mmCIF file of C-alpha atoms in Angstrom:
data_model
loop_
_atom_site.group_PDB
_atom_site.id
_atom_site.type_symbol
_atom_site.label_atom_id
_atom_site.label_comp_id
_atom_site.label_asym_id
_atom_site.label_seq_id
_atom_site.Cartn_x
_atom_site.Cartn_y
_atom_site.Cartn_z
ATOM 1 C CA MET A 1 0.000 0.000 0.000
ATOM 2 C CA MET A 2 1.391 3.360 -0.993
ATOM 3 C CA VAL A 3 0.607 6.974 -0.256
ATOM 4 C CA SER A 4 1.087 9.784 -2.750
ATOM 5 C CA GLN A 5 1.809 13.440 -2.257
ATOM 6 C CA PHE A 6 1.006 15.854 -5.072
ATOM 7 C CA GLN A 7 3.100 18.980 -5.561
ATOM 8 C CA SER A 8 1.893 21.551 -8.047
ATOM 9 C CA PRO A 9 2.070 21.862 -10.977
ATOM 10 C CA GLY A 10 2.336 18.122 -11.752
ATOM 11 C CA HIS A 11 4.708 16.235 -9.470
ATOM 12 C CA PHE A 12 3.937 13.151 -7.384
ATOM 13 C CA LEU A 13 5.975 11.485 -4.643
ATOM 14 C CA MET A 14 5.076 7.929 -3.661
ATOM 15 C CA ALA A 15 6.059 6.209 -0.393
ATOM 16 C CA TYR A 16 5.007 3.114 1.510
ATOM 17 C CA LEU A 17 1.988 3.872 3.664
ATOM 18 C CA GLU A 18 3.493 2.078 6.665
ATOM 19 C CA ASP A 19 6.633 4.229 6.484
ATOM 20 C CA TYR A 20 4.479 7.337 6.266
ATOM 21 C CA LYS A 21 2.357 6.270 9.238
ATOM 22 C CA MET A 22 5.454 5.679 11.380
ATOM 23 C CA ASP A 23 6.934 9.115 10.603
ATOM 24 C CA PRO A 24 5.579 11.316 7.811
ATOM 25 C CA GLN A 25 8.654 13.559 7.974
ATOM 26 C CA SER A 26 11.117 10.766 7.261
ATOM 27 C CA ALA A 27 9.127 8.513 4.927
ATOM 28 C CA THR A 28 11.480 7.858 2.035
ATOM 29 C CA PRO A 29 9.946 8.217 -1.429
ATOM 30 C CA LEU A 30 10.038 5.023 -3.477
ATOM 31 C CA LEU A 31 9.391 6.808 -6.723
ATOM 32 C CA THR A 32 8.510 10.173 -8.119
ATOM 33 C CA PHE A 33 6.828 11.113 -11.322
ATOM 34 C CA SER A 34 6.051 14.326 -13.107
ATOM 35 C CA VAL A 35 3.365 15.096 -15.653
ATOM 36 C CA PHE A 36 4.211 17.620 -18.362
ATOM 37 C CA ASP A 37 1.041 18.757 -20.094
ATOM 38 C CA ASP A 38 2.518 21.613 -22.169
ATOM 39 C CA LEU A 39 1.562 19.824 -25.406
ATOM 40 C CA ALA A 40 -1.859 18.613 -24.271
ATOM 41 C CA ASP A 41 -3.918 21.335 -25.943
ATOM 42 C CA ASN A 42 -1.979 21.604 -29.220
ATOM 43 C CA LYS A 43 -0.773 18.038 -29.799
ATOM 44 C CA ASP A 44 -3.024 15.939 -27.532
ATOM 45 C CA VAL A 45 0.127 14.546 -25.880
ATOM 46 C CA VAL A 46 1.125 14.477 -22.221
ATOM 47 C CA LEU A 47 4.644 13.468 -21.231
ATOM 48 C CA VAL A 48 5.385 11.615 -18.010
ATOM 49 C CA ARG A 49 8.755 11.091 -16.371
ATOM 50 C CA ALA A 50 9.078 8.567 -13.562
ATOM 51 C CA ASP A 51 12.119 7.897 -11.394
ATOM 52 C CA ILE A 52 12.484 4.953 -9.050
ATOM 53 C CA LEU A 53 14.466 6.170 -6.058
ATOM 54 C CA ASN A 54 14.494 3.033 -3.954
ATOM 55 C CA LYS A 55 15.236 -0.413 -5.325
ATOM 56 C CA SER A 56 12.712 -2.033 -2.991
ATOM 57 C CA ILE A 57 10.296 -1.493 -5.875
ATOM 58 C CA GLN A 58 10.979 -3.089 -9.259
ATOM 59 C CA ASP A 59 10.820 -1.130 -12.504
ATOM 60 C CA ASP A 60 7.706 -2.968 -13.701
ATOM 61 C CA GLU A 61 5.941 -2.368 -10.378
ATOM 62 C CA GLY A 62 6.848 1.321 -10.535
ATOM 63 C CA ARG A 63 5.450 1.584 -14.049
ATOM 64 C CA LYS A 64 2.205 -0.057 -12.915
ATOM 65 C CA VAL A 65 1.905 2.303 -9.948
ATOM 66 C CA VAL A 66 2.386 5.368 -12.151
ATOM 67 C CA ARG A 67 -0.056 4.075 -14.765
ATOM 68 C CA SER A 68 -2.631 3.290 -12.060
ATOM 69 C CA VAL A 69 -2.437 6.765 -10.532
ATOM 70 C CA LEU A 70 -2.754 8.401 -13.949
ATOM 71 C CA ASP A 71 -5.647 6.118 -14.944
ATOM 72 C CA ASN A 72 -7.449 6.855 -11.680
ATOM 73 C CA TYR A 73 -7.480 10.561 -12.500
ATOM 74 C CA ARG A 74 -7.974 10.573 -16.267
ATOM 75 C CA ASP A 75 -10.554 7.812 -16.646
ATOM 76 C CA GLU A 76 -14.031 8.686 -15.359
ATOM 77 C CA GLU A 77 -14.776 5.061 -14.450
ATOM 78 C CA HIS A 78 -11.684 4.852 -12.239
ATOM 79 C CA PHE A 79 -12.070 8.387 -10.873
ATOM 80 C CA VAL A 80 -15.269 7.306 -9.094
ATOM 81 C CA VAL A 81 -13.045 5.407 -6.656
ATOM 82 C CA VAL A 82 -10.929 8.523 -6.014
ATOM 83 C CA LYS A 83 -14.054 10.584 -5.377
ATOM 84 C CA THR A 84 -15.451 7.987 -3.010
ATOM 85 C CA PHE A 85 -12.158 7.800 -1.100
ATOM 86 C CA ASN A 86 -11.979 11.605 -0.758
ATOM 87 C CA GLU A 87 -15.639 12.501 -0.268
ATOM 88 C CA ARG A 88 -17.124 9.436 1.433
ATOM 89 C CA PRO A 89 -14.283 7.503 3.062
ATOM 90 C CA ASP A 90 -16.727 5.392 5.084
ATOM 91 C CA ALA A 91 -18.096 4.020 1.768
ATOM 92 C CA PHE A 92 -14.628 3.222 0.380
ATOM 93 C CA ASP A 93 -14.024 -0.541 0.362
ATOM 94 C CA ILE A 94 -10.265 -1.116 0.521
ATOM 95 C CA ASP A 95 -10.572 -4.874 -0.055
ATOM 96 C CA ASP A 96 -12.625 -4.320 -3.217
ATOM 97 C CA TYR A 97 -10.122 -1.722 -4.411
ATOM 98 C CA ILE A 98 -7.181 -4.088 -3.864
ATOM 99 C CA SER A 99 -9.013 -6.872 -5.723
ATOM 100 C CA ARG A 100 -9.736 -4.581 -8.670
ATOM 101 C CA MET A 101 -6.150 -3.349 -8.770
ATOM 102 C CA ASN A 102 -4.821 -6.925 -8.734
ATOM 103 C CA ILE A 103 -7.017 -7.741 -11.730
ATOM 104 C CA ARG A 104 -5.918 -4.581 -13.583
ATOM 105 C CA TRP A 105 -2.238 -5.274 -12.855
ATOM 106 C CA GLN A 106 -2.519 -8.861 -14.096
ATOM 107 C CA GLN A 107 -4.075 -7.606 -17.338
ATOM 108 C CA ASP A 108 -1.468 -4.854 -17.739
ATOM 109 C CA PRO A 109 0.600 -5.518 -20.876
ATOM 110 C CA PRO A 110 4.371 -5.829 -20.559
ATOM 111 C CA ASN A 111 6.373 -2.626 -20.786
ATOM 112 C CA THR A 112 6.898 -1.694 -24.424
ATOM 113 C CA VAL A 113 8.444 1.725 -23.779
ATOM 114 C CA SER A 114 12.235 1.885 -23.721
ATOM 115 C CA SER A 115 13.923 3.600 -20.796
#
């Protein structure tokens, strides 16, 4: 389980939730990613840069985490879960969310983008 921190204009830091719960000030980021949407309006392209900072997460896992976060915010079907988590936390079913994410991750195609 991971926690994300968003820093404007488009930067995310991801850390293990347990590390964050023990001490938010010293929770070490596992990965960071930045979204560059400068070309979104003109070219319909958004660039994303991700950096794995801690080798306790594998490259493929990092890619899946980044893709999942982006999908959760850009896809209306997935954004419903984000809204529920933020607006009605008592209605958020963590076990259902984990099950859905496991299914999505198993269906996720292998990485075809070169590093």
